[in-house]
XYZ file of N, CA and C in Angstrom:
783
model
N -51.153 131.107 23.367
C -51.333 132.185 24.737
C -52.522 132.306 25.373
N -51.518 131.839 27.108
C -52.997 132.348 28.168
C -53.474 133.219 27.319
N -54.695 133.069 28.630
C -55.851 135.883 28.030
C -55.004 135.499 29.185
N -54.400 137.488 28.605
C -53.680 138.932 29.497
C -54.747 140.089 28.863
N -54.576 140.365 30.459
C -54.990 141.937 30.041
C -54.654 142.387 28.932
N -55.136 143.534 28.747
C -54.835 144.356 26.835
C -55.385 145.182 26.790
N -54.130 146.600 26.977
C -55.099 148.225 27.146
C -55.978 148.230 25.797
N -57.241 148.690 25.811
C -58.003 149.739 25.395
C -56.949 151.492 24.859
N -57.703 152.015 23.898
C -57.451 153.312 22.808
C -57.074 154.010 24.018
N -57.342 153.355 24.561
C -57.793 155.454 25.473
C -57.857 155.308 27.053
N -57.119 154.167 26.720
C -56.001 153.799 28.233
C -54.942 154.495 28.850
N -54.914 155.748 29.399
C -53.703 155.977 29.690
C -52.525 155.501 31.345
N -53.693 154.705 31.421
C -52.387 154.594 32.769
C -52.756 152.987 32.932
N -51.573 153.153 33.475
C -50.251 151.346 33.256
C -51.141 151.033 34.899
N -51.281 149.070 33.719
C -52.046 148.136 35.404
C -51.299 147.275 35.176
N -49.990 147.553 36.173
C -49.226 146.258 36.364
C -49.247 144.237 35.848
N -49.051 143.792 35.716
C -48.821 142.858 34.866
C -47.777 141.448 35.283
N -48.829 139.950 35.528
C -48.001 139.032 35.017
C -48.765 138.445 33.066
N -49.889 137.759 34.408
C -50.114 137.756 33.140
C -52.351 136.935 33.855
N -52.991 135.894 32.919
C -54.306 135.667 32.760
C -54.859 137.251 33.269
N -56.459 137.448 34.050
C -56.817 138.715 33.058
C -56.985 138.978 34.440
N -56.989 140.667 34.240
C -56.212 141.563 35.315
C -57.298 142.777 35.208
N -57.440 142.932 36.628
C -59.576 144.327 35.926
C -58.908 145.245 36.204
N -58.972 146.187 36.510
C -58.997 147.364 35.859
C -59.687 148.009 36.800
N -58.967 148.800 37.276
C -60.273 149.366 38.751
C -59.972 151.015 38.556
N -60.549 151.956 37.890
C -59.764 153.292 37.553
C -60.117 154.346 38.736
N -59.793 155.593 39.382
C -58.781 155.820 38.464
C -57.278 155.338 38.188
N -56.809 154.612 39.997
C -55.250 154.286 39.790
C -55.258 153.706 40.494
N -56.069 152.407 40.736
C -56.065 151.439 41.619
C -55.289 150.338 39.831
N -54.673 149.502 40.953
C -53.288 148.668 40.090
C -53.317 148.323 40.396
N -53.378 146.607 39.868
C -53.266 144.988 40.728
C -52.413 144.322 39.982
N -52.294 143.833 40.761
C -51.110 142.051 39.629
C -52.313 140.883 39.691
N -51.604 140.998 38.855
C -52.163 139.340 38.003
C -51.848 138.130 39.178
N -52.138 137.298 40.330
C -51.815 136.137 40.951
C -51.843 135.262 40.610
N -52.395 135.156 39.295
C -52.413 133.216 38.910
C -51.228 132.828 38.282
N -50.341 133.852 38.303
C -48.954 132.966 37.680
C -48.118 133.147 38.666
N -46.518 132.289 38.818
C -45.472 132.978 39.985
C -44.905 133.550 39.463
N -44.851 133.117 38.426
C -43.675 134.127 37.731
C -44.086 135.427 37.685
N -43.257 136.877 37.301
C -43.818 138.450 36.606
C -42.142 138.735 35.708
N -42.339 140.107 35.588
C -40.774 140.960 35.214
C -39.570 140.261 36.251
N -39.851 140.561 37.307
C -38.868 140.511 38.597
C -38.739 138.748 38.819
N -38.998 138.253 38.938
C -39.142 136.991 39.652
C -38.837 136.417 38.969
N -39.279 136.573 37.077
C -39.580 134.894 36.507
C -37.199 134.651 36.094
N -37.751 133.489 36.335
C -36.258 132.909 36.364
C -36.437 131.524 34.308
N -36.759 132.352 33.499
C -37.183 132.253 32.178
C -36.090 133.154 31.491
N -35.397 132.247 30.734
C -34.269 132.779 29.707
C -35.390 134.518 28.759
N -35.382 135.404 29.714
C -35.507 136.400 29.081
C -34.757 137.191 28.504
N -35.376 137.283 26.734
C -34.359 137.951 26.017
C -35.892 139.644 25.855
N -35.382 140.427 26.076
C -35.747 141.848 25.402
C -35.638 142.688 24.602
N -36.150 143.389 23.142
C -35.965 143.488 22.354
C -36.945 145.004 22.822
N -35.945 146.258 22.207
C -36.947 147.400 21.310
C -36.603 148.103 20.641
N -37.682 148.136 20.174
C -37.908 148.557 18.376
C -38.389 150.559 18.403
N -37.178 150.638 18.061
C -37.139 151.804 18.526
C -38.053 153.026 17.048
N -39.018 153.981 17.065
C -39.093 154.785 16.069
C -37.784 156.367 15.992
N -37.484 156.391 14.942
C -36.800 157.658 14.969
C -37.031 158.672 13.805
N -37.977 158.838 13.800
C -38.880 159.054 13.191
C -37.846 161.140 12.243
N -38.370 161.347 11.983
C -38.037 162.940 11.965
C -39.106 163.834 12.386
N -40.386 163.709 13.081
C -41.267 164.750 14.331
C -40.777 164.222 15.717
N -39.173 162.891 15.559
C -38.934 162.945 16.783
C -38.642 164.605 17.447
N -37.760 165.194 17.193
C -36.564 166.561 17.160
C -36.258 167.417 15.735
N -36.397 166.591 14.301
C -36.034 168.028 13.851
C -36.377 166.686 12.547
N -37.124 167.904 12.154
C -38.796 167.580 10.414
C -39.134 168.953 10.753
N -39.298 169.356 9.467
C -39.806 170.976 9.064
C -40.737 171.466 10.444
N -40.502 172.287 10.985
C -41.460 172.612 11.707
C -41.938 172.343 12.826
N -40.732 171.442 13.347
C -40.423 170.505 14.508
C -39.027 170.461 15.172
N -38.055 170.913 14.422
C -36.431 170.815 15.082
C -36.679 171.502 17.111
N -36.853 171.127 17.588
C -35.636 170.938 18.553
C -37.156 171.810 19.180
N -38.676 171.710 18.621
C -39.431 172.788 19.201
C -40.272 172.379 19.620
N -41.753 173.003 20.058
C -42.505 172.472 20.565
C -43.362 170.568 20.434
N -43.543 171.260 18.830
C -44.038 170.236 17.517
C -42.936 169.345 17.465
N -41.846 169.006 18.262
C -40.950 167.915 18.882
C -41.376 167.120 19.676
N -41.837 165.287 19.101
C -42.060 164.391 20.058
C -41.384 163.832 21.849
N -39.814 164.026 21.133
C -39.097 163.375 21.680
C -37.469 163.893 21.795
N -37.741 165.366 22.494
C -36.128 165.946 21.984
C -35.488 165.550 22.875
N -34.035 165.181 22.281
C -32.982 164.758 22.233
C -32.721 163.425 22.765
N -34.565 163.348 22.475
C -34.162 161.045 22.229
C -34.344 160.747 24.075
N -35.429 161.983 25.585
C -35.218 161.587 26.512
C -36.198 161.084 26.650
N -37.329 160.421 26.796
C -38.261 159.749 26.927
C -37.576 157.935 26.022
N -37.731 157.757 25.253
C -36.703 156.655 24.227
C -35.559 156.233 25.243
N -34.546 157.478 25.186
C -33.605 156.703 26.145
C -33.431 156.814 27.490
N -33.720 158.391 27.759
C -33.845 157.703 29.353
C -35.082 156.897 30.162
N -35.988 155.922 29.115
C -36.864 155.051 29.716
C -35.976 153.563 30.041
N -35.494 153.197 28.720
C -34.968 152.326 28.170
C -33.674 152.389 29.781
N -33.181 153.681 30.512
C -31.883 153.380 30.496
C -32.942 153.114 32.086
N -33.775 153.772 32.263
C -34.543 153.937 34.014
C -34.338 151.995 33.772
N -35.587 151.180 33.104
C -35.192 149.901 32.543
C -34.003 149.094 33.384
N -32.812 149.735 32.815
C -31.323 149.134 33.172
C -31.084 149.041 34.321
N -31.619 150.449 34.897
C -30.623 150.983 36.630
C -31.201 149.430 37.317
N -33.379 149.091 36.901
C -33.240 148.551 37.922
C -33.137 146.560 37.768
N -32.912 146.498 36.398
C -32.936 144.399 36.000
C -31.464 143.934 35.201
N -30.722 145.397 34.585
C -29.574 145.533 34.075
C -29.159 143.965 34.654
N -29.171 143.778 35.940
C -28.345 142.857 37.434
C -29.081 140.955 36.436
N -29.764 141.214 36.675
C -30.647 139.632 35.921
C -29.383 139.174 35.267
N -29.584 138.171 35.204
C -28.359 137.270 35.034
C -28.671 136.160 33.385
N -30.378 136.649 34.021
C -30.819 135.303 32.594
C -31.421 136.300 31.747
N -31.394 137.386 31.646
C -31.983 138.328 30.512
C -30.479 139.201 29.646
N -31.285 138.593 28.172
C -30.149 139.728 27.023
C -31.094 140.566 27.126
N -30.439 141.485 25.684
C -31.094 142.318 25.418
C -31.176 142.794 24.003
N -31.990 143.446 23.036
C -31.575 143.478 21.954
C -31.833 145.221 21.708
N -31.859 145.870 20.406
C -32.233 147.254 20.191
C -31.609 147.490 18.664
N -33.019 147.921 18.328
C -33.582 147.924 17.384
C -34.485 149.552 16.959
N -33.616 150.083 15.597
C -34.974 151.975 15.664
C -35.331 151.417 13.664
N -35.918 151.765 14.178
C -36.768 152.231 12.261
C -36.859 153.832 11.877
N -36.539 154.684 10.330
C -36.687 155.224 10.352
C -36.532 155.682 8.503
N -37.415 156.298 7.796
C -37.367 156.320 6.589
C -37.173 155.166 5.537
N -37.283 154.036 5.489
C -37.682 153.607 4.627
C -37.506 152.107 5.249
N -36.551 151.908 6.044
C -35.253 150.641 6.463
C -35.375 150.425 8.635
N -35.628 149.426 9.216
C -35.408 149.003 9.845
C -33.592 148.924 10.227
N -32.948 148.807 11.531
C -31.205 148.471 11.752
C -31.374 147.995 12.656
N -30.371 147.111 13.592
C -29.861 146.705 13.961
C -29.204 147.345 15.257
N -29.301 147.797 16.360
C -27.341 147.796 16.841
C -27.015 147.051 18.193
N -27.676 146.128 18.243
C -27.205 144.876 19.751
C -25.577 144.782 18.884
N -24.810 144.645 19.261
C -23.914 143.175 18.984
C -23.409 143.280 20.205
N -22.130 142.395 20.312
C -21.362 141.121 20.925
C -20.444 141.830 21.836
N -20.249 141.278 22.473
C -18.769 142.598 23.511
C -17.318 141.395 22.398
N -17.541 141.522 21.660
C -16.388 141.395 20.689
C -16.292 142.498 19.369
N -17.448 143.040 19.173
C -18.087 143.393 17.867
C -18.716 142.552 16.770
N -18.844 141.964 17.090
C -20.225 141.079 16.127
C -21.207 141.743 15.767
N -22.180 141.276 14.958
C -23.950 141.056 14.988
C -24.153 140.250 16.240
N -25.147 140.834 17.033
C -26.125 139.832 17.923
C -27.650 140.836 17.509
N -28.367 140.139 17.610
C -29.625 139.699 17.089
C -30.169 140.423 18.997
N -29.337 139.367 19.698
C -29.362 139.895 21.066
C -27.912 139.385 22.530
N -27.764 140.732 22.932
C -26.960 140.691 23.804
C -26.114 140.771 24.923
N -25.355 140.430 26.312
C -25.600 140.701 28.010
C -25.567 142.956 27.720
N -25.369 143.060 29.178
C -25.949 143.954 29.409
C -24.724 144.763 28.702
N -23.682 145.100 28.563
C -22.997 145.793 28.018
C -22.786 146.197 26.510
N -23.121 145.112 25.883
C -23.289 145.834 23.805
C -24.424 145.889 24.400
N -25.591 145.340 24.638
C -26.328 147.268 24.760
C -26.201 148.662 25.113
N -25.775 148.061 26.415
C -25.761 150.216 26.463
C -24.740 150.308 25.756
N -23.391 149.294 25.232
C -23.277 150.539 23.410
C -24.292 150.464 22.173
N -25.216 150.045 22.624
C -26.126 149.921 21.566
C -27.000 151.515 21.704
N -27.384 151.264 22.585
C -28.298 152.525 23.926
C -27.134 153.808 23.105
N -25.970 154.488 23.288
C -25.024 155.641 23.162
C -25.452 155.012 21.815
N -24.832 154.623 21.175
C -25.268 154.753 19.485
C -26.720 155.616 19.232
N -27.322 154.356 19.935
C -28.730 155.447 19.298
C -28.609 157.418 20.161
N -28.240 157.416 21.059
C -29.137 158.332 21.258
C -28.010 159.437 20.554
N -27.107 159.267 19.528
C -25.706 159.895 19.269
C -26.513 159.757 17.659
N -27.375 158.671 16.827
C -27.626 159.367 16.472
C -28.644 160.094 15.549
N -28.807 160.769 14.557
C -30.049 161.603 13.917
C -31.974 160.716 13.622
N -32.863 161.356 14.505
C -33.887 161.273 14.315
C -34.460 162.157 12.825
N -34.723 161.169 11.787
C -35.081 162.022 10.052
C -35.992 160.960 9.330
N -37.076 161.773 9.043
C -37.200 161.121 7.718
C -38.555 160.103 8.178
N -38.908 159.062 7.956
C -40.499 159.174 7.691
C -40.250 157.330 8.888
N -41.818 156.435 8.812
C -42.352 155.576 10.642
C -42.329 154.414 9.880
N -41.271 153.619 9.566
C -41.525 151.902 8.851
C -42.214 151.216 9.434
N -43.099 151.227 9.218
C -43.365 150.241 10.934
C -43.560 148.592 10.103
N -43.567 148.380 8.811
C -43.824 147.105 8.600
C -42.100 146.433 8.091
N -41.620 147.356 7.990
C -39.272 147.073 8.282
C -38.983 147.144 9.392
N -39.613 147.944 10.659
C -39.367 147.209 11.381
C -39.564 145.957 12.379
N -41.002 145.621 11.798
C -41.694 144.402 12.545
C -40.371 143.308 11.313
N -40.445 143.134 10.200
C -39.903 142.361 9.713
C -38.059 142.097 10.780
N -38.012 143.111 10.382
C -36.569 143.126 10.988
C -36.426 142.690 12.750
N -37.022 142.599 13.647
C -38.069 141.735 14.599
C -38.423 140.223 14.173
N -38.546 140.490 13.533
C -39.136 138.472 13.236
C -37.723 138.748 12.696
N -37.451 138.845 12.477
C -35.581 138.454 11.992
C -34.170 137.852 13.020
N -34.382 138.652 13.584
C -33.696 137.866 14.808
C -34.550 137.693 15.814
N -35.988 137.410 16.399
C -36.631 136.626 17.004
C -35.447 134.733 16.453
N -36.076 134.623 14.975
C -36.084 133.506 14.193
C -34.463 133.410 14.619
N -33.587 133.754 14.427
C -31.982 133.645 13.002
C -31.371 133.381 15.420
N -32.180 133.918 16.475
C -31.766 133.531 17.146
C -31.088 132.048 17.712
N -29.975 132.017 17.772
C -30.194 130.395 18.171
C -30.725 129.903 18.770
N -30.685 129.615 20.519
C -31.635 129.418 21.114
C -33.448 129.877 21.187
N -33.660 129.490 19.628
C -35.595 130.555 19.543
C -35.881 128.601 20.093
N -35.502 127.854 20.066
C -35.268 126.443 20.252
C -35.102 125.073 20.483
N -34.422 126.528 21.514
C -33.210 124.896 22.189
C -34.227 124.248 23.994
N -34.057 123.195 24.491
C -34.330 123.221 25.829
C -34.376 124.672 26.765
N -33.936 125.434 26.798
C -34.399 126.618 27.437
C -35.823 127.650 27.495
N -36.278 127.416 26.323
C -37.565 127.932 26.171
C -37.382 129.761 26.445
N -36.948 130.241 26.125
C -36.754 131.814 26.320
C -37.798 131.905 26.463
N -38.388 132.678 27.051
C -39.432 134.335 26.399
C -38.765 135.415 25.840
N -39.813 136.689 24.615
C -39.252 137.293 24.400
C -40.494 138.335 24.594
N -39.643 139.293 24.524
C -40.453 140.253 25.381
C -40.147 141.901 23.728
N -41.383 142.020 23.314
C -40.717 143.189 22.050
C -41.527 144.716 23.478
N -40.693 145.998 23.653
C -41.886 147.343 23.223
C -41.314 147.355 21.993
N -42.000 148.220 21.544
C -42.279 149.103 19.969
C -42.728 150.804 20.158
N -42.202 152.026 20.749
C -42.354 153.016 20.221
C -42.561 153.748 19.365
N -43.196 154.519 19.241
C -43.914 155.454 18.455
C -44.141 156.739 18.318
N -44.224 157.832 17.363
C -45.573 158.951 17.333
C -46.073 158.606 16.141
N -46.197 157.911 15.350
C -47.237 158.681 14.373
C -47.352 157.286 13.052
N -47.832 156.832 12.499
C -48.407 156.515 11.432
C -47.486 155.317 10.587
N -47.608 154.577 10.704
C -46.607 153.785 9.362
C -47.038 154.419 8.364
N -45.532 154.710 7.610
C -45.080 155.397 6.349
C -43.686 155.608 6.328
N -43.662 154.978 4.840
C -41.943 155.560 3.755
C -41.831 153.818 4.035
N -42.017 152.782 4.130
C -41.927 151.215 4.033
C -42.347 151.442 2.567
N -41.006 150.288 1.776
C -41.161 150.550 0.239
C -42.056 149.799 -0.278
N -42.301 150.843 -0.919
C -43.820 150.742 -2.244
C -44.719 151.111 -0.763
N -45.345 151.563 -0.382
C -46.121 152.672 0.780
C -46.617 150.926 1.054
N -46.144 149.612 1.418
C -47.018 148.828 1.689
C -47.569 148.137 3.106
N -47.123 149.032 3.719
C -46.811 149.379 6.230
C -48.157 149.812 6.110
N -48.792 149.258 4.694
C -50.579 148.889 5.380
C -51.171 148.334 7.286
N -52.451 149.079 7.419
C -52.696 147.519 8.613
C -52.646 146.050 8.421
N -53.464 146.264 7.415
C -53.210 144.616 6.805
C -51.578 144.144 6.581
N -50.960 144.162 6.487
C -49.728 144.502 6.148
C -49.414 144.248 8.087
N -49.090 145.237 8.608
C -47.648 145.521 9.561
C -49.175 143.873 10.739
N -49.953 144.088 10.627
C -50.909 143.343 11.510
C -50.002 141.876 11.313
N -50.639 140.691 10.281
C -50.339 140.085 8.883
C -48.616 139.931 9.774
N -47.515 140.911 9.463
C -46.353 140.301 9.730
C -46.172 139.658 11.284
N -47.088 141.139 11.685
C -47.103 140.633 13.263
C -47.219 139.641 14.036
N -47.842 138.713 13.056
C -48.440 136.892 13.319
C -47.781 136.056 13.354
N -47.120 136.832 11.971
C -45.461 135.563 11.753
C -44.717 135.699 12.941
N -44.764 136.606 13.101
C -43.541 137.172 14.381
C -43.881 136.141 15.492
N -44.936 136.053 16.317
C -45.731 135.751 17.181
C -45.645 134.078 16.872
N -45.617 134.618 15.791
C -45.934 132.348 15.397
C -44.488 131.766 15.442
N -43.388 131.955 15.442
C -41.944 131.974 15.865
C -41.996 131.328 16.298
N -42.431 131.101 17.710
C -42.678 130.606 19.988
C -44.452 130.853 20.324
N -44.647 130.326 19.536
C -46.895 130.291 20.433
C -46.282 129.819 21.501
N -47.047 131.431 22.146
C -47.112 131.273 23.071
C -46.021 131.515 24.866
N -44.930 132.057 23.669
C -43.424 132.088 24.209
C -43.370 134.642 24.349
N -43.885 135.006 23.625
C -44.104 135.941 22.392
C -44.749 136.731 23.336
N -44.677 138.840 23.320
C -45.554 139.374 22.764
C -44.767 140.437 22.808
N -45.491 140.972 22.374
C -45.090 142.488 21.943
C -46.043 144.268 21.927
N -45.363 144.417 23.414
C -45.920 145.287 24.000
C -46.115 146.632 23.338
N -46.924 147.882 23.134
C -46.341 148.894 22.557
C -47.026 150.520 22.906
N -45.945 151.726 23.089
C -46.364 151.793 22.956
C -46.167 153.177 21.873
N -47.413 154.875 22.715
C -47.524 156.022 20.918
C -47.380 156.937 22.307
N -47.088 157.789 22.070
C -46.862 159.157 22.211
C -45.310 160.602 21.624
N -46.964 160.279 20.293
C -47.301 162.088 19.367
C -47.501 162.743 20.016
N -48.280 162.835 19.270
C -49.978 164.386 19.221
C -51.028 162.843 19.548
N -51.795 164.140 20.127
C -53.793 162.870 19.802
C -53.647 162.879 18.750
N -53.624 161.572 18.140
C -53.832 160.550 17.218
C -55.051 158.983 16.878
N -56.287 159.239 16.938
C -56.032 157.978 17.276
C -56.113 157.359 16.148
N -56.527 156.961 15.090
C -55.624 156.899 14.293
C -54.148 155.666 13.786
N -52.661 156.737 14.646
C -51.435 155.909 15.432
C -51.965 155.576 16.605
N -52.317 155.937 16.769
C -52.862 155.520 19.008
C -53.734 153.641 18.628
N -54.117 154.176 17.873
C -55.478 153.199 17.794
C -54.774 151.300 16.952
N -54.146 151.923 15.866
C -53.133 150.981 16.037
C -51.999 150.475 16.255
N -51.167 150.805 17.494
C -50.780 150.881 17.799
C -51.068 149.084 18.785
N -52.933 149.784 19.394
C -53.398 149.325 20.228
C -54.117 148.246 19.526
N -54.179 148.055 19.197
C -54.220 146.777 17.956
C -53.426 145.697 17.934
N -52.004 146.568 17.644
C -50.451 145.464 17.430
C -50.342 144.772 18.965
N -50.890 145.813 19.862
C -50.329 145.173 21.247
C -51.052 143.651 21.977
N -52.432 144.395 20.732
C -54.136 143.156 21.318
C -53.680 141.148 20.478
N -53.265 142.214 19.408
C -52.444 140.381 18.246
C -51.456 140.160 19.420
N -50.239 140.943 19.374
C -49.406 140.352 20.279
C -49.510 139.904 21.512
N -50.193 139.639 22.006
C -50.216 139.290 23.067
C -49.429 140.336 24.768
N -49.916 141.798 23.968
C -49.045 142.749 25.663
C -50.192 143.751 25.573
N -49.666 144.519 26.183
C -50.097 145.208 26.709
C -49.378 146.572 26.136
N -50.687 147.866 26.031
C -50.085 149.521 25.211
C -50.865 150.230 26.058
N -49.503 151.657 25.900
C -49.237 153.136 26.607
C -49.794 154.106 26.044
N -50.851 155.076 25.965
C -50.948 155.880 25.270
C -50.643 157.355 25.951
N -49.269 157.986 25.804
C -48.866 158.775 26.829
C -49.423 159.863 26.066
N -49.971 160.177 25.529
C -51.529 161.479 25.595
C -52.030 161.723 26.214
N -52.911 160.270 26.692
C -53.661 160.149 28.269
C -53.451 159.394 28.906
N -52.124 159.434 29.443
C -51.170 159.020 30.128
C -51.140 159.949 31.360
N -51.640 159.977 32.629
C -51.737 161.421 33.949
C -50.950 161.550 34.655
N -49.311 160.611 33.701
C -47.465 161.325 34.452
C -46.919 161.024 32.248
N -47.967 161.290 32.034
C -47.014 162.375 30.275
C -46.483 160.916 29.738
N -44.912 162.099 29.309
C -44.319 160.533 28.862
C -43.198 160.019 30.080
N -43.140 160.538 31.251
C -42.893 160.212 32.376
C -42.959 158.173 32.512
N -42.254 157.596 32.305
C -43.870 156.182 32.722
C -43.365 155.343 32.500
N -42.625 153.498 32.947
C -41.767 152.685 34.256
C -42.110 151.230 32.242
N -41.244 151.132 32.165
C -41.034 150.077 30.875
C -41.835 149.125 32.040
N -41.477 148.411 32.954
C -41.957 147.327 33.331
C -42.753 147.250 33.959
N -43.499 148.623 34.200
C -44.365 149.216 34.051
C -46.492 147.727 33.110
N -46.059 148.115 31.097
C -45.828 148.229 30.488
C -45.552 146.734 29.922
N -44.615 145.762 30.158
C -44.118 144.747 28.995
C -44.819 142.947 30.188
N -45.495 142.716 29.690
C -46.523 142.100 30.183
C -46.183 140.144 30.006
N -45.513 140.465 30.265
C -45.269 138.455 30.877
C -46.110 136.382 30.660
N -45.779 135.887 29.643
C -46.182 135.273 28.981
C -46.075 134.258 30.477
N -47.416 133.481 30.445
C -47.156 132.586 31.858
C -46.475 131.382 31.801
N -45.408 131.195 32.945
C -44.877 129.318 32.438
C -45.482 128.878 31.909
């Protein structure tokens, strides 16, 4: 993977990136890398975007939260809303396909289906929009099993029939969570095992996968710190919404790091 700008744990300002080094200019400077000919808007590469979404109870339904001020994303306003804004801008790109998975309790589940209704790790836009609608109607509950989420993401990419094809697709993963990992079977979701699983995911197609992360919970340096490390290991970018000037209002397109062609 060519060198890329990566966000630190205290970086709340989104910087637009394509690839290669980008200098950070506080507080409002936005610099685009010009060393690569393509970026998310102009890329002609087959692009597969996978959203990995936390559906733990602290989003809107835990005790002490239930649609109150302690909830991190009531009614899925940020999670679904940011994705729908992204789809409005990029849904017409014919070289894009889409995937959606959620994680809660002790497991993760893929929601994307093909046009015929059968399971598909990645689908055309219509199948993805159906998955978003399903996600919006699901109940947030339970724990935050990061390892299960990464296991499933790796499986979806590994089973993609285009993975080693001549088209050489790029995979852009967006992982959103509001808390620290907990709830994986036997509580195996330690930082070490999570980063190890992430390295396996990255090894599926070296140089053509990025994992970008968003933290949107209460101010928690342990939780945001792990997500920052995941973005660094995943050659992606990190956003901590607790330090972001616009809070939960952000553009996913500003976050995603695109591999160099």
